[in-house]
Tab-separated table of C-alpha atoms and ligand atoms in Angstrom:
chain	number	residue	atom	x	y	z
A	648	UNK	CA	0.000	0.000	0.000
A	649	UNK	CA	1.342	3.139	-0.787
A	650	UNK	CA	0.502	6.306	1.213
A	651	UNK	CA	0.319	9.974	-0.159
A	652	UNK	CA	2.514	12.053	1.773
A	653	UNK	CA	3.074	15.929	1.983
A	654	UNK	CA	6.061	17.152	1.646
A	655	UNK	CA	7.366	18.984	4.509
A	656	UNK	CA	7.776	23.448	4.588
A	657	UNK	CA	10.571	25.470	5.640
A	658	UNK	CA	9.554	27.861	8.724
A	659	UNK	CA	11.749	30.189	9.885
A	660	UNK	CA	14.039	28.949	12.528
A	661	UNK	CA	16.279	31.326	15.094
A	662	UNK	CA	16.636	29.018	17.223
A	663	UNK	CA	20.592	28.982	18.779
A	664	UNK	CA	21.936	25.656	17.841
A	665	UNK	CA	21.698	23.621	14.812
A	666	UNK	CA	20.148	20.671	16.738
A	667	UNK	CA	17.526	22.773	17.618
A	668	UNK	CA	16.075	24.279	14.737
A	669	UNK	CA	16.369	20.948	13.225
A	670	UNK	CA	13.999	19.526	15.361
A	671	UNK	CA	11.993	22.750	15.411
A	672	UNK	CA	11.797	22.081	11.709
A	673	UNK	CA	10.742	18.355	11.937
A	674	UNK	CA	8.092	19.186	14.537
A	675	UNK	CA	6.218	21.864	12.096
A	676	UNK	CA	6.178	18.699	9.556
A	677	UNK	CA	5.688	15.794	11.252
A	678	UNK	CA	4.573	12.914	9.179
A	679	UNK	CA	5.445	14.638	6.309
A	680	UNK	CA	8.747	14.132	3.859
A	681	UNK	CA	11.719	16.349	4.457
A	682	UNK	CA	14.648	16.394	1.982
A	683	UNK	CA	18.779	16.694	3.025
A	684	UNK	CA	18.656	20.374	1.397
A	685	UNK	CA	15.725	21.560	3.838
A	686	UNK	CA	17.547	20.201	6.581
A	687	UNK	CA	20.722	22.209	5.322
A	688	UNK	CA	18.787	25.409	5.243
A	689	UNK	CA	17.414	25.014	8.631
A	690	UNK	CA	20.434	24.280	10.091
A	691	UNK	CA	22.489	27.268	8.487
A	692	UNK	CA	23.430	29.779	10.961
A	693	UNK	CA	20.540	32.207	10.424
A	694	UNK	CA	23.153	35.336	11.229
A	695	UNK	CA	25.865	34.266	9.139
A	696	UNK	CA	24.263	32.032	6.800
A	697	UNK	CA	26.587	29.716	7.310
A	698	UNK	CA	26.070	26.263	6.353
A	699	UNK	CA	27.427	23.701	9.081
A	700	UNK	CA	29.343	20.731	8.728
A	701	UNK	CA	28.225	18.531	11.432
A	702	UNK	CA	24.216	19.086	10.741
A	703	UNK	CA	24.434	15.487	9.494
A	704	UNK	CA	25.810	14.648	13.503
A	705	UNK	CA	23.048	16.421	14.832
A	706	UNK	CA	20.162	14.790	12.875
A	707	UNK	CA	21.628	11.130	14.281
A	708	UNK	CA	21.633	12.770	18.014
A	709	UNK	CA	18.036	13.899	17.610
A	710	UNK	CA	17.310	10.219	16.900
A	711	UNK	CA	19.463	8.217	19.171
A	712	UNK	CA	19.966	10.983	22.147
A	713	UNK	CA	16.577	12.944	21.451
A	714	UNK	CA	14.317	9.795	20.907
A	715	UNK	CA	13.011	11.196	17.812
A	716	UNK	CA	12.022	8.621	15.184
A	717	UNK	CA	13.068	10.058	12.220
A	718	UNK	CA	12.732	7.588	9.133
A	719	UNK	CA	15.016	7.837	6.375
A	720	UNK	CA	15.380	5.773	3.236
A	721	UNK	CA	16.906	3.095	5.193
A	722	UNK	CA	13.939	2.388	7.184
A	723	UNK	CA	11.306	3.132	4.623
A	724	UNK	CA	11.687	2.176	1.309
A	725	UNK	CA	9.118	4.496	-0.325
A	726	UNK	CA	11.612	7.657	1.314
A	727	UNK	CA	14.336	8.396	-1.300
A	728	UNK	CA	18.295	8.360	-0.425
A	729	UNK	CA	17.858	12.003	1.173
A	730	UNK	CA	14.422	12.391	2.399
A	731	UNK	CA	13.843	12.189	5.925
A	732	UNK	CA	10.368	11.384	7.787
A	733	UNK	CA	9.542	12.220	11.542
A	734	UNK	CA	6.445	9.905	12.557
A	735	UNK	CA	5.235	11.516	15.091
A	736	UNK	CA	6.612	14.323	17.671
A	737	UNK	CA	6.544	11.824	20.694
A	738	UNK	CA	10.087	11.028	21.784
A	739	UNK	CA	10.913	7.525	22.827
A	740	UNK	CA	11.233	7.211	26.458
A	741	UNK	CA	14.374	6.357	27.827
A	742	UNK	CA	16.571	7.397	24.604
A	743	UNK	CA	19.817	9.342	25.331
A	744	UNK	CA	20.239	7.564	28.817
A	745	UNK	CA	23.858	6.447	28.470
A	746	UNK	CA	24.306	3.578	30.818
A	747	UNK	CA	27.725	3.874	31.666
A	748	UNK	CA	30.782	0.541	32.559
A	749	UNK	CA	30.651	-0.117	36.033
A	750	UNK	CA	33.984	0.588	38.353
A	751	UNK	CA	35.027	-3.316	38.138
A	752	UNK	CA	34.421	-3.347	34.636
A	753	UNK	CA	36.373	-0.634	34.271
A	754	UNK	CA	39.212	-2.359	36.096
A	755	UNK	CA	39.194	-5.265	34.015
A	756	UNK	CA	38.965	-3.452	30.625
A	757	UNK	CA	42.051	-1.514	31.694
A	758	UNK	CA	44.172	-4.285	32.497
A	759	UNK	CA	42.912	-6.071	29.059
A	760	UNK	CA	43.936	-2.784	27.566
A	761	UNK	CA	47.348	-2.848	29.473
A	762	UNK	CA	46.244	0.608	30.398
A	763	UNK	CA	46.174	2.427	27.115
A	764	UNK	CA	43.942	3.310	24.194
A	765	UNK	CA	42.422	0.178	22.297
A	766	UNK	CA	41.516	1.905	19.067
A	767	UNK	CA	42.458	-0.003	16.083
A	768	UNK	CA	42.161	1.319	12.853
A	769	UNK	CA	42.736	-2.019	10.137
A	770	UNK	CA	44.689	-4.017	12.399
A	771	UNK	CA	46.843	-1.088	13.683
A	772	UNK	CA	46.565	-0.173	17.455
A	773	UNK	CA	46.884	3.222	19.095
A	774	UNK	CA	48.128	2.095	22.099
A	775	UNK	CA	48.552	5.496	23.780
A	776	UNK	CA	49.628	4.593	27.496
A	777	UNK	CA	47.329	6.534	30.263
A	778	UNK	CA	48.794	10.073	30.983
A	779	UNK	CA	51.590	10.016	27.878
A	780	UNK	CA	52.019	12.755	25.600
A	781	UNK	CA	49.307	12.667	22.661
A	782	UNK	CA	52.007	12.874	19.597
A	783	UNK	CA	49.076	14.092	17.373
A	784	UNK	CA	46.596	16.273	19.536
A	785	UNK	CA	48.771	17.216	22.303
A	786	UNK	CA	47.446	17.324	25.733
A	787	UNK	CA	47.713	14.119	28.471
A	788	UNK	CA	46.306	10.977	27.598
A	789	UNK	CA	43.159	10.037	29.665
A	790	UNK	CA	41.566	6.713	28.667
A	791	UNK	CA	37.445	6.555	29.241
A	792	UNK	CA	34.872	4.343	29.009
A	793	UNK	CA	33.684	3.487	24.952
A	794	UNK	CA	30.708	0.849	24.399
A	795	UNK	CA	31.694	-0.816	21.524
A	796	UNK	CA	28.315	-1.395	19.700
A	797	UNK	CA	26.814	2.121	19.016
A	798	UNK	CA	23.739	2.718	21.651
A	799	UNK	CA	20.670	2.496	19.226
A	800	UNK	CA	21.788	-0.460	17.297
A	801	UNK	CA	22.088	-2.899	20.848
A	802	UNK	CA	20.063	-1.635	23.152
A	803	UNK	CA	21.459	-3.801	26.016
A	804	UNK	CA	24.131	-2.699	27.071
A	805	UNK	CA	25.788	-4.420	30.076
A	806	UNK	CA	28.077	-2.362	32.445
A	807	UNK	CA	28.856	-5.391	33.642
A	808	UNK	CA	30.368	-7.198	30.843
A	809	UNK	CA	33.809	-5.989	29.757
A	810	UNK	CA	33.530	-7.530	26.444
A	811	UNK	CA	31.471	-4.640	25.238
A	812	UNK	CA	33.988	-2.105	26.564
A	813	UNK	CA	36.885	-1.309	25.424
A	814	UNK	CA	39.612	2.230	26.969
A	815	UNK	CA	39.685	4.529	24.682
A	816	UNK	CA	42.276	7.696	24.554
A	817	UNK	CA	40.120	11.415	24.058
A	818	UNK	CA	41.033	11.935	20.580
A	819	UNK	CA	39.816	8.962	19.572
A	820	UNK	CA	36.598	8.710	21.301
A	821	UNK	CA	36.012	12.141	19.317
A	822	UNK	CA	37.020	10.409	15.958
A	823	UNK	CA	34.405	7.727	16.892
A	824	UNK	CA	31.911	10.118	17.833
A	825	UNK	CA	32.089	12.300	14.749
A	826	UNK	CA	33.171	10.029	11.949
A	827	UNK	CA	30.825	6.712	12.964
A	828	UNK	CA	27.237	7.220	12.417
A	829	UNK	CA	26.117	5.971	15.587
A	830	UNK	CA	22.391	4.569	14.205
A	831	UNK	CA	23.859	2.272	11.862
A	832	UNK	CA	27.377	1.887	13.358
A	833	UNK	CA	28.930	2.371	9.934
A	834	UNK	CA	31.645	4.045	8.948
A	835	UNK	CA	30.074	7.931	8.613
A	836	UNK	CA	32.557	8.818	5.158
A	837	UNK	CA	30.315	11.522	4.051
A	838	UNK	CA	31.266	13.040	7.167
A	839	UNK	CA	34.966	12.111	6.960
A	840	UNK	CA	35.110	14.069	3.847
A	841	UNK	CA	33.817	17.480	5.338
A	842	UNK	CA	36.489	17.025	7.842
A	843	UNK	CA	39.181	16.237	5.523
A	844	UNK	CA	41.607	18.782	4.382
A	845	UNK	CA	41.771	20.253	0.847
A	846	UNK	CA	44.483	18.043	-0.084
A	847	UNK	CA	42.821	15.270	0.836
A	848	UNK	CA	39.632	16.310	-0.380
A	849	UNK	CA	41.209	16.257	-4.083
A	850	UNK	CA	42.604	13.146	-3.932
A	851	UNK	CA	39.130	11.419	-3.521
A	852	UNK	CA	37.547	13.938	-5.690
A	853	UNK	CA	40.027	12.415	-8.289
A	854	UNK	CA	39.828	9.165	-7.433
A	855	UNK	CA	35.901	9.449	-8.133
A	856	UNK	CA	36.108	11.091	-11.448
A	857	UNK	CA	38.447	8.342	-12.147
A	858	UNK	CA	36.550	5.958	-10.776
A	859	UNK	CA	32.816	7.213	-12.533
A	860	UNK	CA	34.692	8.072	-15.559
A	861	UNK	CA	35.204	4.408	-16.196
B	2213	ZN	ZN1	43.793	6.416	20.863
């Protein structure tokens, strides 16, 4: 069965932070189809016109954190790749409560971790010791608490169990935060690229062209 749906209106939205006009903006349309550029006018800056880089970040906290259910093409296949649906404007209850590893966990995930940062990145380990010298970001190393599997795709998470913890150094429980899309637990590249530098930015953009031209 296919349903007729509106599609969704920009208001105007002053609202201070990009998260919050976004869901300013859902909540005028809910049940009806919003596309990626409506999102990326509502969350320009609406004194600079800026256009942010992270408003793709803040659309996955207002699911996950928020509770919002916010369909995308993903989850409904009659949404196209960029069109985004909020069903209703009732949060779920008990989203964004991040249950947290308890003290003996902790213990044992730092002693797994020989006390530094278990980030691997293709088989190569960070391995920044607790309190060293960050080589790349500066600053002391202080290892937290990361849950492996990304909140909204497990729900049960177990500060019990260290299995699903591992120590983390800050930088990259930042890279993790930004650059993994944390409702899917993939690999966020679109993202990635925003971040990237210029330099690296034209590599990909040749390796595409290369890569399309084909
Ligand atoms: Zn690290």
């Amino acid at each position: 069965m296919t349903t007729v749906r509106e599609r969704a209106k920009v208001g105007k939205y002053d609202q201070g932070s990009i998260s919050k006009r976004i869901e300013a903006f859902f909540l005028d349309n809910v049940g009806k189809i919003a596309s990626r550029a409506q999102i990326q006018e509502v969350a320009r800056d609406p004194k600079t016109r800026e256009e942010p880089e992270n408003w793709h970040q803040r659309l996955s906290e207002l699911r996950t954190d928020s509770g919002y259910t916010i369909l995308s093409n993903r989850d409904d296949r009659q949404l196209k790749v960029g069109e985004y649906l909020l069903v209703s404007a009732k949060k779920r209850a008990g989203a964004g409560k991040r249950v947290t590893c308890s003290k003996s966990t902790w213990k044992l995930v730092l002693e797994r971790a020989k006390n530094a940062c278990e980030w691997n990145e293709a088989g190569v380990f960070c391995h920044l010791e607790q309190g060293a010298i960050d080589p790349v970001g500066g600053g002391t190393v202080k290892l937290t608490a990361d849950h492996k599997t990304p909140h909204s795709v497990k729900a049960a998470v177990n500060p019990d169990d260290p299995k699903q913890w591992q120590a983390l150094c800050g930088r990259h429980q930042v890279v993790k935060k930004n650059f993994w899309d944390s409702s899917t637990g993939k690999l966020n590249v679109y993202a990635i690229m925003q971040a990237a530098s210029l330099a690296d930015k034209k590599l990909v953009y040749k390796f595409l062209k290369d890569f399309f031209d084909k």
